[in-house]
Coordinates of C-alpha atoms and ligand atoms in Angstrom, one line a residue:
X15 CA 241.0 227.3 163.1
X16 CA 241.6 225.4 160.1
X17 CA 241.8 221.7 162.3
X18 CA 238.2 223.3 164.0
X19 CA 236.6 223.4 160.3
X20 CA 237.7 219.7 159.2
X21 CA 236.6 218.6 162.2
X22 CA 233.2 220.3 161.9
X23 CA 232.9 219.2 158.1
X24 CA 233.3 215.5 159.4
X25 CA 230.8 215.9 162.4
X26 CA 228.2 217.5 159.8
X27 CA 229.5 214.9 156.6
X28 CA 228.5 212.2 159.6
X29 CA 225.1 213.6 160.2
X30 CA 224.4 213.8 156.7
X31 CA 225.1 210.0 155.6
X32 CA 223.3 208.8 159.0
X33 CA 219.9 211.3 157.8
X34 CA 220.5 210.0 154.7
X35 CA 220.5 206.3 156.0
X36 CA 217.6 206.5 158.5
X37 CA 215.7 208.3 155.6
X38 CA 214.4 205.1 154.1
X39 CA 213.3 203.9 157.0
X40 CA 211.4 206.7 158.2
X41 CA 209.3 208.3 155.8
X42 CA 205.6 208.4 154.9
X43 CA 203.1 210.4 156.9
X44 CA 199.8 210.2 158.0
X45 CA 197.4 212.7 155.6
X46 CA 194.1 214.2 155.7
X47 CA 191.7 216.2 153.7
X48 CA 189.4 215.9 151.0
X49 CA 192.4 215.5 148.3
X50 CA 195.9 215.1 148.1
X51 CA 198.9 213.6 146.3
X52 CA 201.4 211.0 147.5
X53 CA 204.6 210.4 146.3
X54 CA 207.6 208.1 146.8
X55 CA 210.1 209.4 148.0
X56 CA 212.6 211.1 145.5
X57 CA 210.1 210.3 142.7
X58 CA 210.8 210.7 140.4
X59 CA 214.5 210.4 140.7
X60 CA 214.1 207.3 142.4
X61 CA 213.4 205.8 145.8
X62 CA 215.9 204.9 148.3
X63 CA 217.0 201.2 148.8
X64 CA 215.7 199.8 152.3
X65 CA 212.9 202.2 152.5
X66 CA 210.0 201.5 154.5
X67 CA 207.6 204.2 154.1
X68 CA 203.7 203.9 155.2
X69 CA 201.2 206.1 154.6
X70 CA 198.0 206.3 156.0
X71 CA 195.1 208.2 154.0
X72 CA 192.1 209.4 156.2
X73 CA 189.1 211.1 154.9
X74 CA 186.0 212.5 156.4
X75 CA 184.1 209.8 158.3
X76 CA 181.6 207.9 155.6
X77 CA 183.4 208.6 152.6
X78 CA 185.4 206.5 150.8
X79 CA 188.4 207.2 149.5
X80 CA 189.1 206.7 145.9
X81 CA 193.7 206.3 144.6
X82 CA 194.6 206.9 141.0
X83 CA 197.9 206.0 140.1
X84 CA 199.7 208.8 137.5
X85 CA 203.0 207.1 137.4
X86 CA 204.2 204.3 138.4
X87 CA 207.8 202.4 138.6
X88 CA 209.0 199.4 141.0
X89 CA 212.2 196.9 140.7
X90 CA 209.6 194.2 139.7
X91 CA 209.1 191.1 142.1
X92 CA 211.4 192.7 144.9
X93 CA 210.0 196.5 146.1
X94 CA 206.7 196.2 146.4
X95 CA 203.7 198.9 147.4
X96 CA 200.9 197.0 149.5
X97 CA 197.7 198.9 149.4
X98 CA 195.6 198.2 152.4
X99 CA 191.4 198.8 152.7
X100 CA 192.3 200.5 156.2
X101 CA 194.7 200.3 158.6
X102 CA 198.1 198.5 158.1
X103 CA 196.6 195.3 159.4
X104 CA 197.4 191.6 157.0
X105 CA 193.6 190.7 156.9
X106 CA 192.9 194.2 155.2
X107 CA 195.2 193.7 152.6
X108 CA 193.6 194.6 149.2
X109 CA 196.5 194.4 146.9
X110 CA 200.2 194.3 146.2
X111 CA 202.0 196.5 143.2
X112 CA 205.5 196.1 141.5
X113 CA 206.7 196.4 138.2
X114 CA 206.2 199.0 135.4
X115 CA 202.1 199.1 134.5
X116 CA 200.1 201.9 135.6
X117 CA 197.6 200.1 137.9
X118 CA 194.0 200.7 138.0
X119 CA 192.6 203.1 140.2
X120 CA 191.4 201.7 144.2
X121 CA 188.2 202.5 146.3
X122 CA 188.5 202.0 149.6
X123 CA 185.3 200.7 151.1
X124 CA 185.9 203.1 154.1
X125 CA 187.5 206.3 155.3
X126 CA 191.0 205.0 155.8
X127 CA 193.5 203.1 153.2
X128 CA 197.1 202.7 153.8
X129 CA 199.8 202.5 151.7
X130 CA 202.9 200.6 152.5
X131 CA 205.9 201.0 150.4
X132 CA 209.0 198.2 150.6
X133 CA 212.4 198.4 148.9
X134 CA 215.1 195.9 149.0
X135 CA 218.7 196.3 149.0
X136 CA 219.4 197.2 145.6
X137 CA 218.1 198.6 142.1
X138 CA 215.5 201.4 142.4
X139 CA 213.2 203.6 139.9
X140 CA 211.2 205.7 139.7
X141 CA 208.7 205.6 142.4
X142 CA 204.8 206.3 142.1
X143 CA 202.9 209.3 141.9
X144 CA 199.2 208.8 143.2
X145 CA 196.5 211.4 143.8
X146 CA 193.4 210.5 146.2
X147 CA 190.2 212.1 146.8
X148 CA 187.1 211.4 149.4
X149 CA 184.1 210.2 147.3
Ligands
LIG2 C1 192.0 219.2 145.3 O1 191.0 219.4 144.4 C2 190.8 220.7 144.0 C3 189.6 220.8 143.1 O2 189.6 219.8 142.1 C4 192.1 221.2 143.2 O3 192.0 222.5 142.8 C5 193.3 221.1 144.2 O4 194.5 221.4 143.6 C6 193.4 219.7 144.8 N1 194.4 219.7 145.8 C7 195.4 218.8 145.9 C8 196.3 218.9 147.0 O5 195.5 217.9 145.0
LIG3 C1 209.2 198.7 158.7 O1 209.1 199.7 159.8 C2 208.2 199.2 160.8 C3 207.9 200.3 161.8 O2 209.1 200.9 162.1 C4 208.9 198.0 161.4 O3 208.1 197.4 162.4 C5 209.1 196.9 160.3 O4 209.8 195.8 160.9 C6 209.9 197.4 159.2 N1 209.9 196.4 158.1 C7 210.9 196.2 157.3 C8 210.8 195.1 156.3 O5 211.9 196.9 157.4

């Protein structure tokens, strides 16, 4: 009974740590609507290290979509959120974000923008807080 318990405590302690692993690598969402928030993840406790989290805004076709930042916290120079003018796609990139300032709000010129969010292998903060609306 007792040897059955330990053993299930290890199975579950296993499971945690690999969720808890994979969960950098597997977050973001794709999100809809006229207006919404996105956060990093943990914020604002701090975002995992390795996390690769994309998020793709989409708003009613012919609106734009406008991103305000309300906090915002990166390891400077090495995690890095890339703000794309719409899909995840090099030649849409609009701008990459790091450090400590509160950046300046972003219109899309379209009805999708994507967010990409990198961390490295050590050092985290805070994490962003952004709110977006359809225009
Ligand atoms: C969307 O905007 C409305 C009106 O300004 C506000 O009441 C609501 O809380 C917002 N929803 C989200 C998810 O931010
Ligand atoms: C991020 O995740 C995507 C999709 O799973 C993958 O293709 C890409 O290689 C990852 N990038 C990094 C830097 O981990």
């Amino acid at each position: 009974m007792m040897k059955a318990q330990v053993n299930l405590s290890r199975i579950l302690l296993c499971c945690l740590l690999w969720i808890a692993a994979a969960g950098g690598q597997n977050c973001g969402d794709t999100v809809r609507g006229p207006n919404g928030t996105i956060d990093s993840p943990g914020f604002p406790y701090g975002y995992p290290n390795y996390a690769n989290c994309t998020w793709t805004i989409v708003t009613e076709e012919r609106n734009r979509i406008q991103l305000a930042f309300q906090s915002f916290a990166l390891e400077e120079d090495f995690d890095v959120l890339s703000v794309y003018d719409g899909q995840l796609r090099q030649e849409n990139l609009r701008t990459r974000l790091t450090g400590f300032q509160l950046p300046s709000p972003i219109v899309s010129s379209g009805s999708v923008l994507t967010l990409w969010l990198i961390s490295d292998y050590a050092v985290s903060a805070q994490g962003f807080r952004a709110v977006y609306e359809g225009k």
